[in-house]
PDB file of C-alpha atoms in Angstrom:
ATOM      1  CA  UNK A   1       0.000   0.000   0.000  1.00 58.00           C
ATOM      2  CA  UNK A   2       1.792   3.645  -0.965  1.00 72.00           C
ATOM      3  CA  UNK A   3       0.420   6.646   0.323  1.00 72.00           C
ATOM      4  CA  UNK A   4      -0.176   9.643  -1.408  1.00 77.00           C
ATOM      5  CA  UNK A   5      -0.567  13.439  -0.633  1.00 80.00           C
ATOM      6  CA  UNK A   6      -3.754  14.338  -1.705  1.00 81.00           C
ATOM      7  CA  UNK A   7      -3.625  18.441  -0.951  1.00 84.00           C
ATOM      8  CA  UNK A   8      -4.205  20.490   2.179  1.00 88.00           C
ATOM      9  CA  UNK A   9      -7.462  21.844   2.926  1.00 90.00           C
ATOM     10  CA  UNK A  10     -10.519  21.752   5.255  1.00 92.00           C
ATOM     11  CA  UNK A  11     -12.548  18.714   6.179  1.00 94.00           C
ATOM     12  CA  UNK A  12     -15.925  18.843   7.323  1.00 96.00           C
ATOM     13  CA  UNK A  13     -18.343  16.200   8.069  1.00 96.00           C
ATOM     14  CA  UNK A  14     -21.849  16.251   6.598  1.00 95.00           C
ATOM     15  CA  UNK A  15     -24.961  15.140   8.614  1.00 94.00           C
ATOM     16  CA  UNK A  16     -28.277  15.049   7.088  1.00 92.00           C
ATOM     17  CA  UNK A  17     -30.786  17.031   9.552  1.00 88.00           C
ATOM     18  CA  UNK A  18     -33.770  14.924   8.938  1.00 84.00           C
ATOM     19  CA  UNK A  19     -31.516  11.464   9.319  1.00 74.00           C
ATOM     20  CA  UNK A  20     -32.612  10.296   5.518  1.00 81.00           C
ATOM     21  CA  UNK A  21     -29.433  10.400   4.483  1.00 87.00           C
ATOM     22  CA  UNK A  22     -25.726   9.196   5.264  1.00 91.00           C
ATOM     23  CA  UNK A  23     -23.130  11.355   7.048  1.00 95.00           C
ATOM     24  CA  UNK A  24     -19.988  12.015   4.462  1.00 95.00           C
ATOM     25  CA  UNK A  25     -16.768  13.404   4.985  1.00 96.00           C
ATOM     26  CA  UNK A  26     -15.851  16.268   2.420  1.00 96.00           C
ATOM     27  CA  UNK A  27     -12.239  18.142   1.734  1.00 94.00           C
ATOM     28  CA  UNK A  28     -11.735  20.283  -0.919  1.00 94.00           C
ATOM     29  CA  UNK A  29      -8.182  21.278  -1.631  1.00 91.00           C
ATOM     30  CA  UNK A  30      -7.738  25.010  -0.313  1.00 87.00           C
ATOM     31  CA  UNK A  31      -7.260  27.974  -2.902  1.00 87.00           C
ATOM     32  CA  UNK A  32      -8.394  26.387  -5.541  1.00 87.00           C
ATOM     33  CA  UNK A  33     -11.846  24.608  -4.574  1.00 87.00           C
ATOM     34  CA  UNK A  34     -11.327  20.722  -6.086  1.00 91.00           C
ATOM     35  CA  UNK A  35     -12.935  18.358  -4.689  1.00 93.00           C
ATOM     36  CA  UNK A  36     -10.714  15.433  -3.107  1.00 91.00           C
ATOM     37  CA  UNK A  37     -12.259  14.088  -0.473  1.00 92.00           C
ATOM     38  CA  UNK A  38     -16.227  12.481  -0.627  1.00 93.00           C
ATOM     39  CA  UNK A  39     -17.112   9.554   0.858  1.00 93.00           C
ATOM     40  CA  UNK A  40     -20.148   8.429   3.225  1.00 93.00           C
ATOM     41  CA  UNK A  41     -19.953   6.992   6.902  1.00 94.00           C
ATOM     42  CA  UNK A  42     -21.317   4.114   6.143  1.00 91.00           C
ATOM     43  CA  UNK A  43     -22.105   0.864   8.777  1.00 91.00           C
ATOM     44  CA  UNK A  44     -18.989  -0.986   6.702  1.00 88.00           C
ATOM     45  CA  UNK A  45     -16.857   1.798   7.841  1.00 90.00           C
ATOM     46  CA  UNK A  46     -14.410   0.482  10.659  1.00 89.00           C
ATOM     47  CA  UNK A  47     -13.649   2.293  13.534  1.00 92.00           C
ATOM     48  CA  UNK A  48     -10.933   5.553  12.852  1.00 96.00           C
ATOM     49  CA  UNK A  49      -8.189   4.916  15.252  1.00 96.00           C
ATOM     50  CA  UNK A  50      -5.187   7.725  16.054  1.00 96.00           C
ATOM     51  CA  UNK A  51      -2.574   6.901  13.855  1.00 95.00           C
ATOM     52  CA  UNK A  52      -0.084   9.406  15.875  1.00 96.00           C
ATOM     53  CA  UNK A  53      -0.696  12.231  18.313  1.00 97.00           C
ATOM     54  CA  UNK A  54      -1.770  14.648  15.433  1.00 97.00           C
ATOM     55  CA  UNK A  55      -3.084  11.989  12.526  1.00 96.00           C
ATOM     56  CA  UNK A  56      -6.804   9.824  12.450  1.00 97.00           C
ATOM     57  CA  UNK A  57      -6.914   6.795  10.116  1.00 96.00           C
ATOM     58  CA  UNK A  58      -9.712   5.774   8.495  1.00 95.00           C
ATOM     59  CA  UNK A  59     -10.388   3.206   6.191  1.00 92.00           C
ATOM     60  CA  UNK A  60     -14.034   3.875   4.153  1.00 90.00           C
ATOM     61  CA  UNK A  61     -15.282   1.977   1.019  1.00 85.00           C
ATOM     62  CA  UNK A  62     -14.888   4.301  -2.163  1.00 80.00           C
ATOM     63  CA  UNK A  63     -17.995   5.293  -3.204  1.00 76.00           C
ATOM     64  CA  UNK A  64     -16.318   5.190  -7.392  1.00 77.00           C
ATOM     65  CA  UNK A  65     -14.663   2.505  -6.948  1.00 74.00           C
ATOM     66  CA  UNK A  66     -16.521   0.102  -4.496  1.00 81.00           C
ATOM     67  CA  UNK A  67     -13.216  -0.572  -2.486  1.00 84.00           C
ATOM     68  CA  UNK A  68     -11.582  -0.172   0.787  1.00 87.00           C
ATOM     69  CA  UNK A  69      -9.488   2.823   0.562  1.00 88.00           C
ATOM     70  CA  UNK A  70      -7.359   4.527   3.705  1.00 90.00           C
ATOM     71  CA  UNK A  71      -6.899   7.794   4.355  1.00 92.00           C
ATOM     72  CA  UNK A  72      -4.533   9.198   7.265  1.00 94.00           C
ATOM     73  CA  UNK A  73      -6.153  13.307   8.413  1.00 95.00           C
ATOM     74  CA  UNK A  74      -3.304  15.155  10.034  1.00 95.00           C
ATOM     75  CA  UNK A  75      -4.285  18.029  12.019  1.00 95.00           C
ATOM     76  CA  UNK A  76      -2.294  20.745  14.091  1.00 96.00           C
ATOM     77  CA  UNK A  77      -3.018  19.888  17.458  1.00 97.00           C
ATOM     78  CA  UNK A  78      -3.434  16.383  19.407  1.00 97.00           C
ATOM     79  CA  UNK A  79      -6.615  17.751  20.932  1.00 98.00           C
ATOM     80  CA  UNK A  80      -7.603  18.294  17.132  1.00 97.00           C
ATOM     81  CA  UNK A  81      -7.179  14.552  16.409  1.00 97.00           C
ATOM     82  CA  UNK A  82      -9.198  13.351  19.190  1.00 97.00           C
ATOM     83  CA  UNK A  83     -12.033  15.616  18.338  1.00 97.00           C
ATOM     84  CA  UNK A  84     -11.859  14.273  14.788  1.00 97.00           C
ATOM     85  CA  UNK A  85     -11.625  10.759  15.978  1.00 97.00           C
ATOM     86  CA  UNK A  86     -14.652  10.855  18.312  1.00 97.00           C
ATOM     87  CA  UNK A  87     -16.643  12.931  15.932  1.00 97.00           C
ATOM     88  CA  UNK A  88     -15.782  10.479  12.952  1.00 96.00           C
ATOM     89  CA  UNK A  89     -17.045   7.214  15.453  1.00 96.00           C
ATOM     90  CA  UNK A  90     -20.101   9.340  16.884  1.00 95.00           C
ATOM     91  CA  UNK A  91     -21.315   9.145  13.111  1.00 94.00           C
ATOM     92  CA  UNK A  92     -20.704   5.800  11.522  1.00 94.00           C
ATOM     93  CA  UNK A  93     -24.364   4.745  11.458  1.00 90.00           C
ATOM     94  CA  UNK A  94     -24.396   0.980  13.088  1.00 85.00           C
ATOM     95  CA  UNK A  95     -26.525  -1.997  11.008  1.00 77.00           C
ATOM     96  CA  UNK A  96     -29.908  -1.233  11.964  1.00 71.00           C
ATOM     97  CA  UNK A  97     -29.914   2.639  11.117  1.00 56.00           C
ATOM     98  CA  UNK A  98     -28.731   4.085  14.542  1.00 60.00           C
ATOM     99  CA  UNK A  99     -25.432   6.355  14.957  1.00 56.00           C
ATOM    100  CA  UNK A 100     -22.769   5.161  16.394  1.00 55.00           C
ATOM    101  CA  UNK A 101     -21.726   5.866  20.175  1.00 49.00           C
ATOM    102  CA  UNK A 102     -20.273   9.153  21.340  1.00 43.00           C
TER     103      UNK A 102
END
């Protein structure tokens, strides 16, 4: 497996209000706008788990290309990485529907 730098920008996780939908993550590269990061929380989705003090990995199935694919999220600050890490597990929606635990 070879990682690869896929740009620097924002990531935000999307939850549905009404809870029809499926919570994504989304990261568009900064300056520029392009889209390289969109991929739903789905129940498949294993737990994220702190790769270091300021990096989450998380392993989602690619909504193109119907495979496992890792990412690793480096942030600034360790407190950043657990907030992403417990906000990321809060959302993975379990088998029957419900989120996951906070």
């Amino acid at each position: 497996a070879r990682w690869a730098e896929r740009g620097v920008g924002q990531l935000r996780l999307l939850v549905p209000r009404d809870g029809a939908g499926v919570p994504r993550l989304v990261m568009r590269v900064e300056h520029v706008g392009r889209l390289i990061l969109n991929e739903p929380l789905l129940p498949s989705t294993a737990t994220p788990v702190r790769a270091s003090d300021t990096a989450v990995r998380v392993a989602l199935v690619s909504s193109l290309e119907r495979q496992p694919v890792s990412y690793l999220l480096r942030v600034k600050m360790p407190q950043e990485a657990e907030a992403l890490l417990r906000a990321i597990s809060s959302h993975i929606p379990a088998a029957d529907g419900a989120r996951g635990e906070a």
